[in-house]
CSV table of C-alpha atoms in Angstrom, one decimal:
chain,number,residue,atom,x,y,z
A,1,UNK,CA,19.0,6.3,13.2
A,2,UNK,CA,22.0,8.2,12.0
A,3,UNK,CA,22.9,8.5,8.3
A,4,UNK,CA,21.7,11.1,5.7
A,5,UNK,CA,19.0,10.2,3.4
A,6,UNK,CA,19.4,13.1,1.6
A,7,UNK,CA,23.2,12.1,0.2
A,8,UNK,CA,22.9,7.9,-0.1
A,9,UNK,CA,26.1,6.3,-0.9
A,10,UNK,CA,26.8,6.6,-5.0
A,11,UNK,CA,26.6,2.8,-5.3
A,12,UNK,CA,23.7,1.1,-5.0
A,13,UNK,CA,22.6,-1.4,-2.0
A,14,UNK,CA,24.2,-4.9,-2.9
A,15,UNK,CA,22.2,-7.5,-2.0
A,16,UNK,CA,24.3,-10.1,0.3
A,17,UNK,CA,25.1,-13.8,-0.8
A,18,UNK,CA,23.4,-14.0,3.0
A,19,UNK,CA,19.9,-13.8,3.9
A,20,UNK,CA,18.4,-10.8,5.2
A,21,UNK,CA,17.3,-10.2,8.3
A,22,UNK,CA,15.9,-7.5,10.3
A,23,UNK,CA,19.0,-7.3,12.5
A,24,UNK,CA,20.6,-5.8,9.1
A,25,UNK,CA,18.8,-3.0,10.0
A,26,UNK,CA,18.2,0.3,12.3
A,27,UNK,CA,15.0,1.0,11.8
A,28,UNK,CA,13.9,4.9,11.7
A,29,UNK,CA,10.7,7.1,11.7
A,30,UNK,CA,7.4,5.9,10.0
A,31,UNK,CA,7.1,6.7,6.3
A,32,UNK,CA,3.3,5.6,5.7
A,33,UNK,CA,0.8,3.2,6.5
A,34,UNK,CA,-1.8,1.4,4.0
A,35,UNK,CA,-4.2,-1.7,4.1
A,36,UNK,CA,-2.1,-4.6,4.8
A,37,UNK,CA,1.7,-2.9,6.2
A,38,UNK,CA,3.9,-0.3,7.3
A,39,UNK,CA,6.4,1.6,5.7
A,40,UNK,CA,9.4,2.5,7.5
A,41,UNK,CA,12.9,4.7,6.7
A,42,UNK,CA,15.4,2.4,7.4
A,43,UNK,CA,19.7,1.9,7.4
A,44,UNK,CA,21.4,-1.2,6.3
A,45,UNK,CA,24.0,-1.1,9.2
A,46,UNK,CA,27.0,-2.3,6.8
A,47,UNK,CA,26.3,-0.4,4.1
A,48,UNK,CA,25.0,3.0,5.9
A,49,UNK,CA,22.6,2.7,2.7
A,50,UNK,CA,18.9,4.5,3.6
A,51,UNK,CA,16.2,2.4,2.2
A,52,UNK,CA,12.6,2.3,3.3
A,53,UNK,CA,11.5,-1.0,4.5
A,54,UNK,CA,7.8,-1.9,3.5
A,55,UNK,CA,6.4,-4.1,6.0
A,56,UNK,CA,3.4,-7.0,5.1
A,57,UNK,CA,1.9,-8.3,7.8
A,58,UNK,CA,1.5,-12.5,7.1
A,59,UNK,CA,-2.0,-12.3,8.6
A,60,UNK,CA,-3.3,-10.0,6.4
A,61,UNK,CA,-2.0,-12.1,3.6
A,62,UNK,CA,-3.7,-14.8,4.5
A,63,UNK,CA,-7.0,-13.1,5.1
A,64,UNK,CA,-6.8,-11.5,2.1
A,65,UNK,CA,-5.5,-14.2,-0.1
A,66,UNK,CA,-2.9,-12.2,-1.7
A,67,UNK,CA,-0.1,-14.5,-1.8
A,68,UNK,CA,-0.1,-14.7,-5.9
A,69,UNK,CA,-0.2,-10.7,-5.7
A,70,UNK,CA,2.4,-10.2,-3.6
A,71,UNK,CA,5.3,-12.7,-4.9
A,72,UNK,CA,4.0,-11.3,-8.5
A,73,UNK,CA,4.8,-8.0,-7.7
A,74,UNK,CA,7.6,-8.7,-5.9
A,75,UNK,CA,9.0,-10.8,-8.8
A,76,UNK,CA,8.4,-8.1,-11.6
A,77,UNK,CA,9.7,-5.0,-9.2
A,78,UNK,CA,12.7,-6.6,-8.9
A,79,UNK,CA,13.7,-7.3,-12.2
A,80,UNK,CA,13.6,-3.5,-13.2
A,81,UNK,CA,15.7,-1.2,-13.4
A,82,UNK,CA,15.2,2.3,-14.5
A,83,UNK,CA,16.0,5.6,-13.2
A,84,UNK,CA,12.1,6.3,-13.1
A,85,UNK,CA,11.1,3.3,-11.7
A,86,UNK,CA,11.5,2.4,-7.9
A,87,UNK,CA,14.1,-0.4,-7.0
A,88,UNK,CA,13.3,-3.0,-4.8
A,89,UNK,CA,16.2,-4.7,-3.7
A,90,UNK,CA,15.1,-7.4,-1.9
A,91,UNK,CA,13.3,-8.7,0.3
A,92,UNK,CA,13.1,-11.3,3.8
A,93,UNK,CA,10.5,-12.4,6.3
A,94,UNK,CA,10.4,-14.3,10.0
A,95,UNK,CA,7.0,-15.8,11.7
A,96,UNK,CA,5.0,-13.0,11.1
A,97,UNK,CA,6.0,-10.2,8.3
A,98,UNK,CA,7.7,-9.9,5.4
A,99,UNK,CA,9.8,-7.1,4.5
A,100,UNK,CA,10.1,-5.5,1.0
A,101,UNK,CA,13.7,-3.4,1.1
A,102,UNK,CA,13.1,-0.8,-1.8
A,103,UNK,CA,14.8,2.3,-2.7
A,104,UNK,CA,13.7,5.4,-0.3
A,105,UNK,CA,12.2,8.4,-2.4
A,106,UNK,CA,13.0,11.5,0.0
A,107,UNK,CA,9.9,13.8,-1.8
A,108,UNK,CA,7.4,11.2,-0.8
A,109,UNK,CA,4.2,10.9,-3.4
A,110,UNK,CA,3.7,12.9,-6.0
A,111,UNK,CA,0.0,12.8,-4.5
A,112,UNK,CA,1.1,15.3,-1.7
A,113,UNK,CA,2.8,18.0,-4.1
A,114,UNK,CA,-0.7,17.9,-6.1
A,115,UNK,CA,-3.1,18.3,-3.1
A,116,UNK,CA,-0.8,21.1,-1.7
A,117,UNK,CA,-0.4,23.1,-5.1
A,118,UNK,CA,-4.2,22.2,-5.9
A,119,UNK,CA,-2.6,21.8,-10.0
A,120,UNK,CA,1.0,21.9,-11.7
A,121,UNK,CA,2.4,24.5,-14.1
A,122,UNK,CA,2.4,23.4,-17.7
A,123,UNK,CA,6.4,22.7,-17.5
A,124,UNK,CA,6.4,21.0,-14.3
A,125,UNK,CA,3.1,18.6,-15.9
A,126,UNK,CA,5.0,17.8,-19.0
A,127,UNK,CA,8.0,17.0,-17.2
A,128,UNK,CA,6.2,14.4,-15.0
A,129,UNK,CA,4.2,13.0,-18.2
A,130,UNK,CA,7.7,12.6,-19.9
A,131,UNK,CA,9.4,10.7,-17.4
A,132,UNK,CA,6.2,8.8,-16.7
A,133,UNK,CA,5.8,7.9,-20.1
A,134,UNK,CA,9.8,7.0,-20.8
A,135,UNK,CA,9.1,4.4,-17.4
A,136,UNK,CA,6.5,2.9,-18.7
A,137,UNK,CA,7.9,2.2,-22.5
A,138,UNK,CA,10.8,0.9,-20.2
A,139,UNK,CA,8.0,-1.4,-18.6
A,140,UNK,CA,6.2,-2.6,-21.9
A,141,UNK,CA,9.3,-3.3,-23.9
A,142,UNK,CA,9.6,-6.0,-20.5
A,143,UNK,CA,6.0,-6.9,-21.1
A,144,UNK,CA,5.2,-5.6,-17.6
A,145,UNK,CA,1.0,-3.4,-17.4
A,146,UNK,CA,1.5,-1.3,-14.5
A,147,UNK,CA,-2.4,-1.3,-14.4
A,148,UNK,CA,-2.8,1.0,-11.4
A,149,UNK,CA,-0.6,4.7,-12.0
A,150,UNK,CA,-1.9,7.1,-9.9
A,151,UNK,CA,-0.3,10.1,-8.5
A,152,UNK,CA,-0.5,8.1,-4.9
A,153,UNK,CA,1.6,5.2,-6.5
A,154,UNK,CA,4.1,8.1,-8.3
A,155,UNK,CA,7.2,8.8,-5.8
A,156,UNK,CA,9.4,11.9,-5.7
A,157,UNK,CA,13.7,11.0,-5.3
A,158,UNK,CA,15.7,14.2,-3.2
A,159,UNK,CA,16.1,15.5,-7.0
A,160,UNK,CA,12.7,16.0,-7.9
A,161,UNK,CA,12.8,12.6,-10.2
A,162,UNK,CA,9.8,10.8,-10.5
A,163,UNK,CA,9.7,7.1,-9.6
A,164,UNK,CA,6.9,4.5,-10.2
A,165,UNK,CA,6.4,2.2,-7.2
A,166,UNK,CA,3.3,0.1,-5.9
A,167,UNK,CA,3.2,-2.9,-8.1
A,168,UNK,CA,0.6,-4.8,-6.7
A,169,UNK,CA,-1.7,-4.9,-9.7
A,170,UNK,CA,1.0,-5.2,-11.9
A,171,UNK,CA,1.5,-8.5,-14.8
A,172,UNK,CA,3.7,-9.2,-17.0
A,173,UNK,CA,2.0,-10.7,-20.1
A,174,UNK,CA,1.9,-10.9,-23.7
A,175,UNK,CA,-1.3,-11.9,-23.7
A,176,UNK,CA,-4.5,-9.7,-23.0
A,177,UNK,CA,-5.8,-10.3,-19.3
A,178,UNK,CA,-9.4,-10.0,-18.0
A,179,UNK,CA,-8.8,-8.9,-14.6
A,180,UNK,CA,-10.9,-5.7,-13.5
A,181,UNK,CA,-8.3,-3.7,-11.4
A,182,UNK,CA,-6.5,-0.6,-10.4
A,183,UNK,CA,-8.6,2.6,-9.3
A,184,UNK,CA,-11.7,3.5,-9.9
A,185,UNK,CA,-11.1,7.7,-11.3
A,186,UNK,CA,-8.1,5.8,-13.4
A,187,UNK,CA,-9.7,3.0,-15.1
A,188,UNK,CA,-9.4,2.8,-18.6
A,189,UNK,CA,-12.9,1.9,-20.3
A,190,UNK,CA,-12.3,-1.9,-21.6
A,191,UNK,CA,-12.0,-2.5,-17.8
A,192,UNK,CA,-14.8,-0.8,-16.7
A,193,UNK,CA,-16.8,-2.4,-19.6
A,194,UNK,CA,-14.7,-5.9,-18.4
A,195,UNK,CA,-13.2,-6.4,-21.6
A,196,UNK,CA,-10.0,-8.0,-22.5
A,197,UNK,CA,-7.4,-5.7,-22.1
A,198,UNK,CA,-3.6,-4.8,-22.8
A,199,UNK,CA,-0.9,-2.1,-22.1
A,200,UNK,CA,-3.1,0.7,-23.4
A,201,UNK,CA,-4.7,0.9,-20.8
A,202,UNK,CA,-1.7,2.4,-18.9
A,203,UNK,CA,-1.7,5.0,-21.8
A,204,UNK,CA,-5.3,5.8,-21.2
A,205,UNK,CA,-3.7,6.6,-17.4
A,206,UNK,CA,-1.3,8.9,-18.9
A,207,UNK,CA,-4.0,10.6,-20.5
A,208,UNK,CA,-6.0,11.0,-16.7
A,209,UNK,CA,-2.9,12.1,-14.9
A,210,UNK,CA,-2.1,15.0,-17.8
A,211,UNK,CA,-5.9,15.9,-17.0
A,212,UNK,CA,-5.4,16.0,-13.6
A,213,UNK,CA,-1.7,17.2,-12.7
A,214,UNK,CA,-3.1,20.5,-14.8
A,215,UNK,CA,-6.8,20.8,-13.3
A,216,UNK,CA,-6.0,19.3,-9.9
A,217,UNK,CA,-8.8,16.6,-10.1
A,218,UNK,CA,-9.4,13.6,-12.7
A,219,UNK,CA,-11.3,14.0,-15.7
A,220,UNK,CA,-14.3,11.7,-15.2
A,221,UNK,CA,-14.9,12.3,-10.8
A,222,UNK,CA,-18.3,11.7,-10.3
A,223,UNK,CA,-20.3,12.1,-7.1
A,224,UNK,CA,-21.2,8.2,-7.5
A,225,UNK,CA,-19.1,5.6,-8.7
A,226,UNK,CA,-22.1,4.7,-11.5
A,227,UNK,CA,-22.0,7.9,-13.0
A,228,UNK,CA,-17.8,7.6,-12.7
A,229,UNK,CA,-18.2,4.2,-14.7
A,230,UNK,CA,-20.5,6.2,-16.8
A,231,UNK,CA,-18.3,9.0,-17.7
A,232,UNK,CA,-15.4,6.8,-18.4
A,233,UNK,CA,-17.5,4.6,-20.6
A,234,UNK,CA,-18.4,7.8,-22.8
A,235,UNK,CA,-15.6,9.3,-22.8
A,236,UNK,CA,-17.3,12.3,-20.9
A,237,UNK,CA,-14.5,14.8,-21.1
A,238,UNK,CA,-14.6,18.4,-20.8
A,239,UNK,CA,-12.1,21.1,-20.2
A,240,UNK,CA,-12.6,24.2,-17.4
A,241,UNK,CA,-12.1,27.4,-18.3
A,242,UNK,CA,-9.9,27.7,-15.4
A,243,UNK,CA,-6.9,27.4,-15.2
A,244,UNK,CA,-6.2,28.8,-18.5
A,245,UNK,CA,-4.4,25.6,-20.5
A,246,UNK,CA,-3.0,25.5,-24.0
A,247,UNK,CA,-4.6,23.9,-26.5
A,248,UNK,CA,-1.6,21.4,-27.1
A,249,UNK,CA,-2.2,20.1,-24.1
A,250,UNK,CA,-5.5,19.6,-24.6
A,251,UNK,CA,-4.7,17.9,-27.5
A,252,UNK,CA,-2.1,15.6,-26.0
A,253,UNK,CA,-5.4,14.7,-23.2
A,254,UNK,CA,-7.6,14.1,-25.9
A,255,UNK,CA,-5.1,12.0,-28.2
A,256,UNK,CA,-4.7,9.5,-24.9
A,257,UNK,CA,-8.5,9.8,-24.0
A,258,UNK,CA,-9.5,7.4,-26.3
A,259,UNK,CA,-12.6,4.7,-26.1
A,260,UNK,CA,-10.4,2.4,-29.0
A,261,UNK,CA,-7.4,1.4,-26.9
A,262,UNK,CA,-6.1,0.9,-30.7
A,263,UNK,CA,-6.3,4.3,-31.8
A,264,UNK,CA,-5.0,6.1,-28.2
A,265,UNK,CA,-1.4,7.9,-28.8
A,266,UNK,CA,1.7,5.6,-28.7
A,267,UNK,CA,3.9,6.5,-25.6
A,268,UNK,CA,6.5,7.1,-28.4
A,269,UNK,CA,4.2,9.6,-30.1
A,270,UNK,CA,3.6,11.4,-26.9
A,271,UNK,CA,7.6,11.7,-26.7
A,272,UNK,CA,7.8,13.6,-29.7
A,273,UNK,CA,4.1,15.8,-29.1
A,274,UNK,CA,4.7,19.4,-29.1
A,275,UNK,CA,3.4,20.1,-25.8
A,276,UNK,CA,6.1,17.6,-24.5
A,277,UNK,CA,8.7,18.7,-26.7
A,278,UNK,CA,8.0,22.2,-25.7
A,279,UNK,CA,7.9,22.4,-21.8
A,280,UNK,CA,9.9,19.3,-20.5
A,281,UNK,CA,13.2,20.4,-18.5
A,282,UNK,CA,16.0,18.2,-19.6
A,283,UNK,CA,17.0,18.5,-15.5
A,284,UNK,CA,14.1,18.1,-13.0
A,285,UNK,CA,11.1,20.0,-12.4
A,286,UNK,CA,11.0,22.9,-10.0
């Protein structure tokens, strides 16, 4: 595959009056695999855009009954667009896959960067939480719950830029839902309890990933997933000693960390904490 991911063309992939098909395509190196597809880098020929092509095996839908899932997420991903959020662009599908054509973050998941470094500076953390947190306003103002942020499902551009992607448990509601899903370390407790709940509970999120971006594992990790849904439940949260933190960090944490989804900090509150207001980089983390 020739073309350089690094420098894609300034204007975005237009998607064709025509349908897609795979012959629109060269198809390049592996980019990941998970549960039910492939992801692939990939070149719309006409274009000499780079995307990566995510690739869902119709089997595996079926077996799995995830056809509801699928065009849901599909459905919402599409519709948004902000610079911290990962485009999909469109999509197409013969006998046997379908394809999901989405924007291709050159850093790979923020997941990666974490486990290498063990934790983030202070700066680099608030910079993430910042752009995570202007994302996801972006997301609830479209009444679109992410419902499963994690640094796995958190994507890095060639900038540095962080870009939400993986909407699979993703709804967009006004109402409160009663579905139990997402991750187990990231769960907010009304779902662990199995109790209505609403966008706070991507706020509660926020509050884990702050936790674990500076201590380089979540808050409430348990060796058994009881005493996880334990420690969630009651809020279990202590801080190490090590690495040395700032107390307004702390305080942002425990401001999120909140058993009274009412009560946790508004993402526009977390905008103007002084921890945020303090460290974030205008530009892009380095």
């Amino acid at each position: 595959m020739t073309g350089n991911p690094l420098k894609p063309p300034k204007q975005p992939l237009k998607t064709p009056k025509r349908q897609w098909s795979i012959s629109d395509f060269d198809i390049g190196k592996p980019l990941g695999k998970g549960k039910f597809g492939r992801v692939y880098l990939a070149r719309e020929i006409k274009s000499n855009y780079i995307v990566a092509l995510k690739v869902v095996f119709k089997e595996q839908i079926e077996k799995y009954r995830l056809h509801h899932q699928l065009r849901r997420e599909m459905e919402i991903q599409t519709g948004l667009r902000h610079p911290n959020v990962l485009r999909l662009y469109g999509w197409f599908h013969d006998d046997e896959r379908i394809f999901l054509i989405l924007e291709y973050a050159h850093g790979g998941e923020l997941y990666k960067e974490l486990r290498k470094l063990g934790n983030l500076s202070e700066r680099k953390a608030a910079t993430y939480i910042a752009s995570l947190t202007q994302a996801l306003a972006y997301c609830h103002e479209k009444h679109v719950i992410h419902r499963d942020i994690k640094p796995e499902n958190l994507l890095l551009d060639h900038e540095g830029r962080l870009k939400i992607a993986d909407f699979g448990w993703s709804v967009q509601s006004r109402s409160k839902r009663h579905t139990m899903c997402g991750t187990l370390d990231y769960l907010a407790p009304e779902m662990v309890e199995n109790k209505a709940h609403d966008w706070a509970v991507d706020n509660w999120t926020l509050g884990v990933l702050c936790y674990e971006f500076l201590y380089g594992v979540p808050p409430f990790e348990a060796e058994s997933q009881k005493d996880t849904f334990r420690r969630i439940m009651k809020v279990d949260l202590s801080f190490p000693s090590s690495p040395d933190i700032c107390a307004e960090a702390k305080d942002l944490i425990s401001r999120l960390l909140v058993k009274d989804s009412s009560k946790r900090l508004s993402l526009e509150k977390i905008m103007e904490h002084p921890w945020i207001v303090k460290n974030v980089n205008p530009v892009c983390p380095k």
